[in-house]
Tab-separated table of C-alpha atoms in Angstrom:
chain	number	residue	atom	x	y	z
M	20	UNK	CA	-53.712	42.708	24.779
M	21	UNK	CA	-55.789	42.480	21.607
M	22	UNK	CA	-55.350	45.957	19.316
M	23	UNK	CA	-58.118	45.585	16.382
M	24	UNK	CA	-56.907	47.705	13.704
M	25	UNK	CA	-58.159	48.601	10.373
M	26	UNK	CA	-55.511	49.081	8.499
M	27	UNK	CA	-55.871	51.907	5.445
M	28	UNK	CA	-52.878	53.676	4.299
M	29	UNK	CA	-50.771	51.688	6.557
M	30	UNK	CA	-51.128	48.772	5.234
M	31	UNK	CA	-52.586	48.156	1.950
M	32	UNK	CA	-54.205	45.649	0.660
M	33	UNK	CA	-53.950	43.966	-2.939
M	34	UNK	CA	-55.352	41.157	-4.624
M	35	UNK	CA	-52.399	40.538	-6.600
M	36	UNK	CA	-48.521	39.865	-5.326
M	37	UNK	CA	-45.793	42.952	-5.603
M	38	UNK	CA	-44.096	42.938	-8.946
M	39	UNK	CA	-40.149	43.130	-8.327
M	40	UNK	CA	-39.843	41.305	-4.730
M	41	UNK	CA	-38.155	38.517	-3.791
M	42	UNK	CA	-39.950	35.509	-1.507
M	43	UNK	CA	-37.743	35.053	1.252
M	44	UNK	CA	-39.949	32.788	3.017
M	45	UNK	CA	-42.771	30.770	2.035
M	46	UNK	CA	-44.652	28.123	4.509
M	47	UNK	CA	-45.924	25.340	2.166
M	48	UNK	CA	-47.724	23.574	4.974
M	49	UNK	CA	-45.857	20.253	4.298
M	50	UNK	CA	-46.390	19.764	8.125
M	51	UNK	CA	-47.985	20.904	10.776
M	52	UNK	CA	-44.828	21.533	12.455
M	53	UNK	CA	-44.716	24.366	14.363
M	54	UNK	CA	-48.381	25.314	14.163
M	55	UNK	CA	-50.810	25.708	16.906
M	56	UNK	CA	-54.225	24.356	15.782
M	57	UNK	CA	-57.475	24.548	17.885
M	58	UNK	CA	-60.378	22.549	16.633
M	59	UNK	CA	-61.634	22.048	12.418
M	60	UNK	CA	-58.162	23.254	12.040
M	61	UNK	CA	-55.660	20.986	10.032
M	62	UNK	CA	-52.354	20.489	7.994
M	63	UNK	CA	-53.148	18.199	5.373
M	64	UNK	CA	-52.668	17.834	1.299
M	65	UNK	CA	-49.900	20.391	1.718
M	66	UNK	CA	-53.075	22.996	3.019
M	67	UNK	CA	-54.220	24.422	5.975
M	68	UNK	CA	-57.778	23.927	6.093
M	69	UNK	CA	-60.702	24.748	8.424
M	70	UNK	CA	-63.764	22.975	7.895
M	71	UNK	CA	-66.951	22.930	9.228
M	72	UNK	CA	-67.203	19.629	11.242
M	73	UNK	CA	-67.204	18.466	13.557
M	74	UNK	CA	-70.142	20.986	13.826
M	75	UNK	CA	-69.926	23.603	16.523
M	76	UNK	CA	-72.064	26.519	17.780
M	77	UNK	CA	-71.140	29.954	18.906
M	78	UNK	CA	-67.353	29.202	17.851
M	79	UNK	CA	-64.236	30.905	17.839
M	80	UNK	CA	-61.507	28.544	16.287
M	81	UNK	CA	-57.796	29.423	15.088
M	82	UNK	CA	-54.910	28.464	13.523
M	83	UNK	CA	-51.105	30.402	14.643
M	84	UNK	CA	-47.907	30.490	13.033
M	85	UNK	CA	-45.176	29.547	14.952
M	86	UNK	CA	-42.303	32.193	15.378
M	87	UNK	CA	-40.995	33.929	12.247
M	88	UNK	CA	-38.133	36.523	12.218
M	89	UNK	CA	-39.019	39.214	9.978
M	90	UNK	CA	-36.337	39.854	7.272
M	91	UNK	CA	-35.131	43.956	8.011
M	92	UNK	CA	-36.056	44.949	4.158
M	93	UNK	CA	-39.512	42.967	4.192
M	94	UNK	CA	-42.265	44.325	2.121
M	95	UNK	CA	-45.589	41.789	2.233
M	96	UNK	CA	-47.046	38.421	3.226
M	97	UNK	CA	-48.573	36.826	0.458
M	98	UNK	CA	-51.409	34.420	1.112
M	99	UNK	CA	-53.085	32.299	-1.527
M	100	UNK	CA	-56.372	30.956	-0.444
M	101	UNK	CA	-60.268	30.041	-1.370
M	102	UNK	CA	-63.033	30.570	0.975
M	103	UNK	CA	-65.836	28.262	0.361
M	104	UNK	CA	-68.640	29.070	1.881
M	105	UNK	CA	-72.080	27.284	2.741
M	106	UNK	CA	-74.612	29.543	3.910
M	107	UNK	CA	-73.762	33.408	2.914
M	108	UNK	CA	-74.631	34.262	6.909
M	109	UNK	CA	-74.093	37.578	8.087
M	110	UNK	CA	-73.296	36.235	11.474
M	111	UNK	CA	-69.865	34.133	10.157
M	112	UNK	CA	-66.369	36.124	9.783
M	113	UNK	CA	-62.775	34.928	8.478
M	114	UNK	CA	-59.892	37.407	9.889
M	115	UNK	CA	-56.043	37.301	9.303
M	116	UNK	CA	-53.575	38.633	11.752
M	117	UNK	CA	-50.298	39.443	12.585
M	118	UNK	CA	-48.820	39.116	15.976
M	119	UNK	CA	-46.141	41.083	16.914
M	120	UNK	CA	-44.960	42.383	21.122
M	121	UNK	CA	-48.363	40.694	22.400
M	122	UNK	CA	-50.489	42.121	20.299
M	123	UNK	CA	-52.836	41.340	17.824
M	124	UNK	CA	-53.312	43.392	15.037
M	125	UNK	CA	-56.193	42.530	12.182
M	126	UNK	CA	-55.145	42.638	8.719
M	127	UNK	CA	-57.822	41.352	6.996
M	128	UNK	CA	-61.948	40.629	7.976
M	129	UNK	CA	-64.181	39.061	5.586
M	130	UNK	CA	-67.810	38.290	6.260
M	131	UNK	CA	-69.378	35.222	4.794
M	132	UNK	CA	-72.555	37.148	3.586
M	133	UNK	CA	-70.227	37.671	0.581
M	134	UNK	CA	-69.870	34.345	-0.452
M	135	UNK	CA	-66.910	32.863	-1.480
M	136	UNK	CA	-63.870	34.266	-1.698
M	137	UNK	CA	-61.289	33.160	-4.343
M	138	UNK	CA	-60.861	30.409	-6.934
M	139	UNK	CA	-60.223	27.022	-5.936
M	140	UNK	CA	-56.568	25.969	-5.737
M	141	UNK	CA	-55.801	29.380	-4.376
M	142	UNK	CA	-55.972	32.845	-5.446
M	143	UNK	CA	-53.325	35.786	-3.591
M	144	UNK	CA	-54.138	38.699	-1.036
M	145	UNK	CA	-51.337	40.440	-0.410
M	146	UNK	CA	-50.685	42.704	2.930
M	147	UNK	CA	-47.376	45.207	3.597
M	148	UNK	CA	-46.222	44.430	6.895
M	149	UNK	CA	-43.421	47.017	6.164
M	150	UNK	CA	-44.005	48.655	9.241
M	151	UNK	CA	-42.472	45.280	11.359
M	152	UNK	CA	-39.582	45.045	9.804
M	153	UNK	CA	-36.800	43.125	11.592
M	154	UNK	CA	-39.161	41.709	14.252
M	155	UNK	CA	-40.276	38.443	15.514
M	156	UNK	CA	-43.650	37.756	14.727
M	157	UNK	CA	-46.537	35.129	14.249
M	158	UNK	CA	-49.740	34.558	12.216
M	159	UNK	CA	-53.032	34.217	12.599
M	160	UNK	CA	-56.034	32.469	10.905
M	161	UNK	CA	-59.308	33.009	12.506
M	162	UNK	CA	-62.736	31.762	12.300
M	163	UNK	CA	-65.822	32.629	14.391
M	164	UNK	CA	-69.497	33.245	14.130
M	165	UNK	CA	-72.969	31.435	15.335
M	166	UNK	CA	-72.603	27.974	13.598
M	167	UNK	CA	-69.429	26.122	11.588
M	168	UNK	CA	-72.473	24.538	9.515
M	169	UNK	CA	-72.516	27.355	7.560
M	170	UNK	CA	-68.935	27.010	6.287
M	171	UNK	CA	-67.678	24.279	3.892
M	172	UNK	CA	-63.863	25.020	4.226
M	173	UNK	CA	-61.030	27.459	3.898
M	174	UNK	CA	-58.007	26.347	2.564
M	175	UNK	CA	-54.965	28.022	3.011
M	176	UNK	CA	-52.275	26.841	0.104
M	177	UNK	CA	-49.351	29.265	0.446
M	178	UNK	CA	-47.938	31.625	3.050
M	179	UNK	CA	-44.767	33.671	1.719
M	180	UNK	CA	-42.968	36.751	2.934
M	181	UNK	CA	-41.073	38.695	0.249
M	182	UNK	CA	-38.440	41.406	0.912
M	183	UNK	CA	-36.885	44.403	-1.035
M	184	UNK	CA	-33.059	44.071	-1.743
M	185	UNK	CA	-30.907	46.313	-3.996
M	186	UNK	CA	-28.413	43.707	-4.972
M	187	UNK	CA	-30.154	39.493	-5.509
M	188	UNK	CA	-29.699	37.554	-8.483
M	189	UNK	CA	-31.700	34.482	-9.030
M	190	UNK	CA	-31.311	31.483	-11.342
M	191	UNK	CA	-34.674	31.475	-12.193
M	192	UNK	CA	-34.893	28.631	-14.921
M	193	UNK	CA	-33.002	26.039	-16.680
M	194	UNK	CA	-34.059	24.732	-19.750
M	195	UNK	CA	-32.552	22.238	-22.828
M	196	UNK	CA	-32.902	18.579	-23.630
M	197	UNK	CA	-33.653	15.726	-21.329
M	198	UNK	CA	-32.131	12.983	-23.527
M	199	UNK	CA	-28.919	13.040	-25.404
M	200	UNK	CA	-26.524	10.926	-27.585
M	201	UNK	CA	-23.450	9.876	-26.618
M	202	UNK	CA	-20.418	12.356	-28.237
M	203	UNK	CA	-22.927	14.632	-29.714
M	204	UNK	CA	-22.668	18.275	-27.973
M	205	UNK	CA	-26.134	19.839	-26.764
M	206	UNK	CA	-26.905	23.333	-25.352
M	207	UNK	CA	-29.201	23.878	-22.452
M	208	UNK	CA	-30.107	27.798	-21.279
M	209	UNK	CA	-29.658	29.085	-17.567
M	210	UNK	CA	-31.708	32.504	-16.835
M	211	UNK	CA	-30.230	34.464	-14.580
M	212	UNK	CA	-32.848	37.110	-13.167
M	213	UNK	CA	-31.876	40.390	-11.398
M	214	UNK	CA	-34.716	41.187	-8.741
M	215	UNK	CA	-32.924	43.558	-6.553
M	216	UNK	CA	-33.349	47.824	-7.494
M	217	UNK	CA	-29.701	48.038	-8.893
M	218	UNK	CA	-28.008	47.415	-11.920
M	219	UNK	CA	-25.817	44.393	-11.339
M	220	UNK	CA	-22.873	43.501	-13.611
M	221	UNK	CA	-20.137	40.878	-11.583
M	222	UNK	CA	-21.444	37.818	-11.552
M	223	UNK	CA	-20.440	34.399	-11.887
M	224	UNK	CA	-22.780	31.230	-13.095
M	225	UNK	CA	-21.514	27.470	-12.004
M	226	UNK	CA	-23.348	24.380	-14.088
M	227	UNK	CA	-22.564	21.196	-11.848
M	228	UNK	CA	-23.195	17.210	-12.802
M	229	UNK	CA	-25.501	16.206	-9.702
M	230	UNK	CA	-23.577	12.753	-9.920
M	231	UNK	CA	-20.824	13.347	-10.769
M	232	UNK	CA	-20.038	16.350	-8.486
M	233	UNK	CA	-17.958	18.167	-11.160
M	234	UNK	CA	-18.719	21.502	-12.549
M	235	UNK	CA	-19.184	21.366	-16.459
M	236	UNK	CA	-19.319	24.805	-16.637
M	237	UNK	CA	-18.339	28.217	-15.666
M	238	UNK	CA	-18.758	31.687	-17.388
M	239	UNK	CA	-18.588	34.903	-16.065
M	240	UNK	CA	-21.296	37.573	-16.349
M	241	UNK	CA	-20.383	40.189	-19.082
M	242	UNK	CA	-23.603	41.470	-19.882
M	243	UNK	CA	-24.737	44.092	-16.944
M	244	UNK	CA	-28.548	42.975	-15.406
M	245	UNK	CA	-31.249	46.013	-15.210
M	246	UNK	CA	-33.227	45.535	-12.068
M	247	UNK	CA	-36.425	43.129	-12.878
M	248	UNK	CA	-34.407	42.101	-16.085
M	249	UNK	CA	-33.031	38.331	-17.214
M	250	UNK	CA	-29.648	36.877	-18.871
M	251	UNK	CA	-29.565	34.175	-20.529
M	252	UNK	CA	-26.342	32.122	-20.553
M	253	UNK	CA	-25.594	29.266	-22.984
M	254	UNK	CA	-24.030	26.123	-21.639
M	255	UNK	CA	-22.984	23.546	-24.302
M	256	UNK	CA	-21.762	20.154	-23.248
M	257	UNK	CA	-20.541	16.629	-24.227
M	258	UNK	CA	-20.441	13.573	-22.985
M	259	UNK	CA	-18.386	10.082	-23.368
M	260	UNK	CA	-19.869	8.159	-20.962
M	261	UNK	CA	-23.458	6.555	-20.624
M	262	UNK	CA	-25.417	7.122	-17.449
M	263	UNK	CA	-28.488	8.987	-15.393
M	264	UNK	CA	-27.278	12.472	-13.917
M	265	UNK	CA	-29.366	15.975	-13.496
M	266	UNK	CA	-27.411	19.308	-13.748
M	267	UNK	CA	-28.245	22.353	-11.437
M	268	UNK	CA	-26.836	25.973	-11.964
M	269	UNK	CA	-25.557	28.015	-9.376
M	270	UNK	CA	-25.211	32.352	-9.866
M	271	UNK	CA	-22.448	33.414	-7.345
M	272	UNK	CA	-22.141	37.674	-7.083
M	273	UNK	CA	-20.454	39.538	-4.038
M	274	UNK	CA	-23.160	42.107	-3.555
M	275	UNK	CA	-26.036	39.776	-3.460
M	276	UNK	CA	-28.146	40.479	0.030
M	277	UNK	CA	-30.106	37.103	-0.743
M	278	UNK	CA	-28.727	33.639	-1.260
M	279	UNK	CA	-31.684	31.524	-0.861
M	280	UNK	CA	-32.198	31.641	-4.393
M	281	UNK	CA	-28.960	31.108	-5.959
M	282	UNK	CA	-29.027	27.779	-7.315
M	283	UNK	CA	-31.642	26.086	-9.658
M	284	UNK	CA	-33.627	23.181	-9.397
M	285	UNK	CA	-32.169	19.994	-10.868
M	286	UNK	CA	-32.450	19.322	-14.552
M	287	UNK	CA	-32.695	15.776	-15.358
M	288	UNK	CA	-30.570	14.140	-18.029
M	289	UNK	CA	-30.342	10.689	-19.749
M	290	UNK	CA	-27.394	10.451	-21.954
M	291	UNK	CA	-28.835	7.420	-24.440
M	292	UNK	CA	-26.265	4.155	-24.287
M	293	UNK	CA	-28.164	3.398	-27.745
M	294	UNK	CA	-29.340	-0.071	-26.576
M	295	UNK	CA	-32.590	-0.681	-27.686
M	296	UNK	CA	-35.207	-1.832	-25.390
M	297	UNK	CA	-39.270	-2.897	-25.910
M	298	UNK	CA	-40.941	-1.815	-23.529
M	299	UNK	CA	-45.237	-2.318	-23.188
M	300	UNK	CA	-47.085	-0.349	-20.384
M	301	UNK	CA	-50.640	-1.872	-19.948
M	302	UNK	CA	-52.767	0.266	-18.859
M	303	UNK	CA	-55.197	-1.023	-16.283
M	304	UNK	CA	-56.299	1.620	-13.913
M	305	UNK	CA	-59.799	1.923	-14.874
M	306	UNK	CA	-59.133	5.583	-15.737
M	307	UNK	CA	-59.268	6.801	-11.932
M	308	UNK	CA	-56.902	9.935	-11.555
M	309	UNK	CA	-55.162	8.348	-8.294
M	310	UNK	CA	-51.959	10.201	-7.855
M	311	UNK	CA	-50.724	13.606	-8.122
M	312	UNK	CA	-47.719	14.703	-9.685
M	313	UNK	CA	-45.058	16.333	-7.598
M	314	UNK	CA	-43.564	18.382	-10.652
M	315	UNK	CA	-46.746	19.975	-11.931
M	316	UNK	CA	-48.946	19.308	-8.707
M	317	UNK	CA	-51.872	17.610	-10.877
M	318	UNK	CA	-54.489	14.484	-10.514
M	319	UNK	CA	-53.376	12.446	-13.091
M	320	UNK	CA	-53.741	8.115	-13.281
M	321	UNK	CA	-51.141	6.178	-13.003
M	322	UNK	CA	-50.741	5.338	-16.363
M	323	UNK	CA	-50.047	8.784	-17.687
M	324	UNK	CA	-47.764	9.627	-14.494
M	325	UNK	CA	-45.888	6.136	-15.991
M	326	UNK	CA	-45.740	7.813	-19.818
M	327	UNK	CA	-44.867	10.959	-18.192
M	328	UNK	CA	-41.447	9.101	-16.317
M	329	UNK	CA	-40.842	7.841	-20.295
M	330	UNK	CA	-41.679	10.461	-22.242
M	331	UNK	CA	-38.977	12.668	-19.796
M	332	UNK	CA	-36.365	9.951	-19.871
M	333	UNK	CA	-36.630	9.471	-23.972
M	334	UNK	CA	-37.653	5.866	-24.119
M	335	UNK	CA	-40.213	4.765	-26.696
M	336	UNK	CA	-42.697	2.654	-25.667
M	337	UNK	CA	-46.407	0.512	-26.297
M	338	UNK	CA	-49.262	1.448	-24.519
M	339	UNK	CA	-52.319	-1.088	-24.153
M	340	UNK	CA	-55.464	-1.404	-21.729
M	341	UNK	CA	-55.258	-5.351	-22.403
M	342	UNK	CA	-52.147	-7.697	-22.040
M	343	UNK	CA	-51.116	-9.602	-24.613
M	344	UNK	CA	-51.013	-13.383	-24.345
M	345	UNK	CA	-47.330	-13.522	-25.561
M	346	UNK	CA	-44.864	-11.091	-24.037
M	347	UNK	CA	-41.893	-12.555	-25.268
M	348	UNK	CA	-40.955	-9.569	-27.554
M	349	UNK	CA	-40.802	-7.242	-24.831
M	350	UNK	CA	-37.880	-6.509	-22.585
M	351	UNK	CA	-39.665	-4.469	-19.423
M	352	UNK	CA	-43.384	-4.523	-19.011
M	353	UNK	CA	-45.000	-1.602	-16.710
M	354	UNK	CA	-48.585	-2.453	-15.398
M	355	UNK	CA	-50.501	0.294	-13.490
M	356	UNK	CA	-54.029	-0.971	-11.397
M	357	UNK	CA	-56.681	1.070	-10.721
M	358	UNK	CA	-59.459	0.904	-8.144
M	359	UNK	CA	-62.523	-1.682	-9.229
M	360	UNK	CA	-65.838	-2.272	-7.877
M	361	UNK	CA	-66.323	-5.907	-7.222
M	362	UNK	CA	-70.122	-7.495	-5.879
């Protein structure tokens, strides 16, 4: 049974995520896993996409979520998306639904005649879905109208859920150096953010050696957290020994109603043996942006993904776009290729 519901003060609509939520969920469409895609419909480029070919007339074509247990304190879905449209018909509609019991229920309609919708590489429309709290639901991306021709694509980028707690603390970043000296003691900074609606004061933050296994660090919270507010602890650190490791912080508290936040992402360190090295990268990838970078998610050549590696690591280095005849001073040579027409 279909139920086509326009939703007013039920559930409301915003352009902009919820301030003071936490994601509990977020589908980054790695895979297609899961999903149930009827035709122009694909995972691909970490999107789901429609697109208008193969061309098709009088079409109704959709994408579904699989299964997803709503969290009992959830608040909205969060979609970030760009509608890119190729003829502004009247006659062409994009809709957004939730399932929930067998039935269908339309959270969002959008008519081509307006054009596009969004910015490229996404832009959020949030929905409350308050109201299905604690259930099992799916979700729906549909497309329909007289002619796919008059599409270009819609690309889906991000699907997250977000729920209200009163107790979740977060380690939301972790910054200091990359690169340090053997003996010499350095400081790096773990933020510790409250998002739940209560004050939170027992707390306990872990900094662990990723290779080593060992925790360099422990300090207990003595500074209460205001809901929607940060602490910043201070980790200082030696070391005697030369190697590659990355550290990661973990915030432990007995209230928290979330966990799937609690540690950081790693922090990669290089603690300098002070050996010396030459090293030349010759650049030779005709200035094509080939790759993309899985830290900051940009098109960037190969060459400045290889000085990006470097810079993080601390190693000086030459950069050149032609190889020298006589490589003798050099102790490791990099050489990126690009893509060349030949005749």
């Amino acid at each position: 049974m279909k139920k086509l519901l326009f939703i007013g003060l039920l559930l409301l609509i915003f352009k902009l995520p919820v301030f003071g939520q936490t994601t509990y969920w977020s589908e980054d469409f790695g895979s297609s896993q899961g999903w149930y895609l009827q035709d122009n419909w694909t995972v691909s480029d970490n999107q789901l996409i429609f697109s208008w070919t193969p061309s098709y007339n009088n079409f109704d074509l959709s994408a579904t979520s699989p299964y997803i247990q709503l969290d009992d304190f959830v608040g909205e879905m969060m979609v970030s998306q760009y509608l890119d449209v190729f003829t502004n018909s009247p006659d062409e509609f994009a809709e957004i639904y939730i399932i929930t019991e067998g039935e269908e229920i339309l959270l969002w309609e959008y008519s081509l005649q307006q054009g596009d919708w969004g910015d490229i590489g996404g832009e959020y429309i949030t929905f409350s879905i308050e109201p299905y709290a604690g259930q099992t639901v799916k979700f729906k991306f549909r497309t329909y109208g007289v002619s796919t021709f008059n599409w270009n694509y819609w690309n889906i980028y991000d699907l997250s859920l977000t729920a209200y707690y009163d107790y979740d603390l977060s380690v939301s970043d972790f910054t200091g150096p990359t690169t340090v000296q053997l003996g010499e003691t350095n400081t790096w900074t773990l933020s510790v953010r409250n998002n739940g609606t209560e004050v939170i004061s027992d707390y306990n933050v872990e900094v662990l050696d990723h290779k080593t296994g060992q925790i360099i660090a422990n300090v207990a919270g003595t500074e209460p957290i205001l809901p929607q507010d940060n602490a910043y602890i201070d980790i200082d650190w030696m070391s005697n020994a030369a190697y590659n490791t990355a550290f990661y912080g973990i915030v432990e508290c007995d209230q928290d109603d979330f966990e799937g936040n609690n540690s950081s992402e790693s922090h990669f360190i290089r603690i300098d043996p002070g050996i010396p090295h030459n090293i030349l990268v010759w650049n030779y990838d005709n200035g094509i942006q080939t790759v993309q970078d899985p830290d900051k998610g940009d098109m960037i050549r190969p060459s400045k993904g290889l000085q990006r590696i470097l810079d993080n690591a601390g190693f000086n280095y030459e950069t050149v776009n032609y190889l020298p005849d006589n490589l003798e001073s050099y102790d490791i040579v990099f050489s990126t290729m690009g893509c060349f027409c030949v005749d």
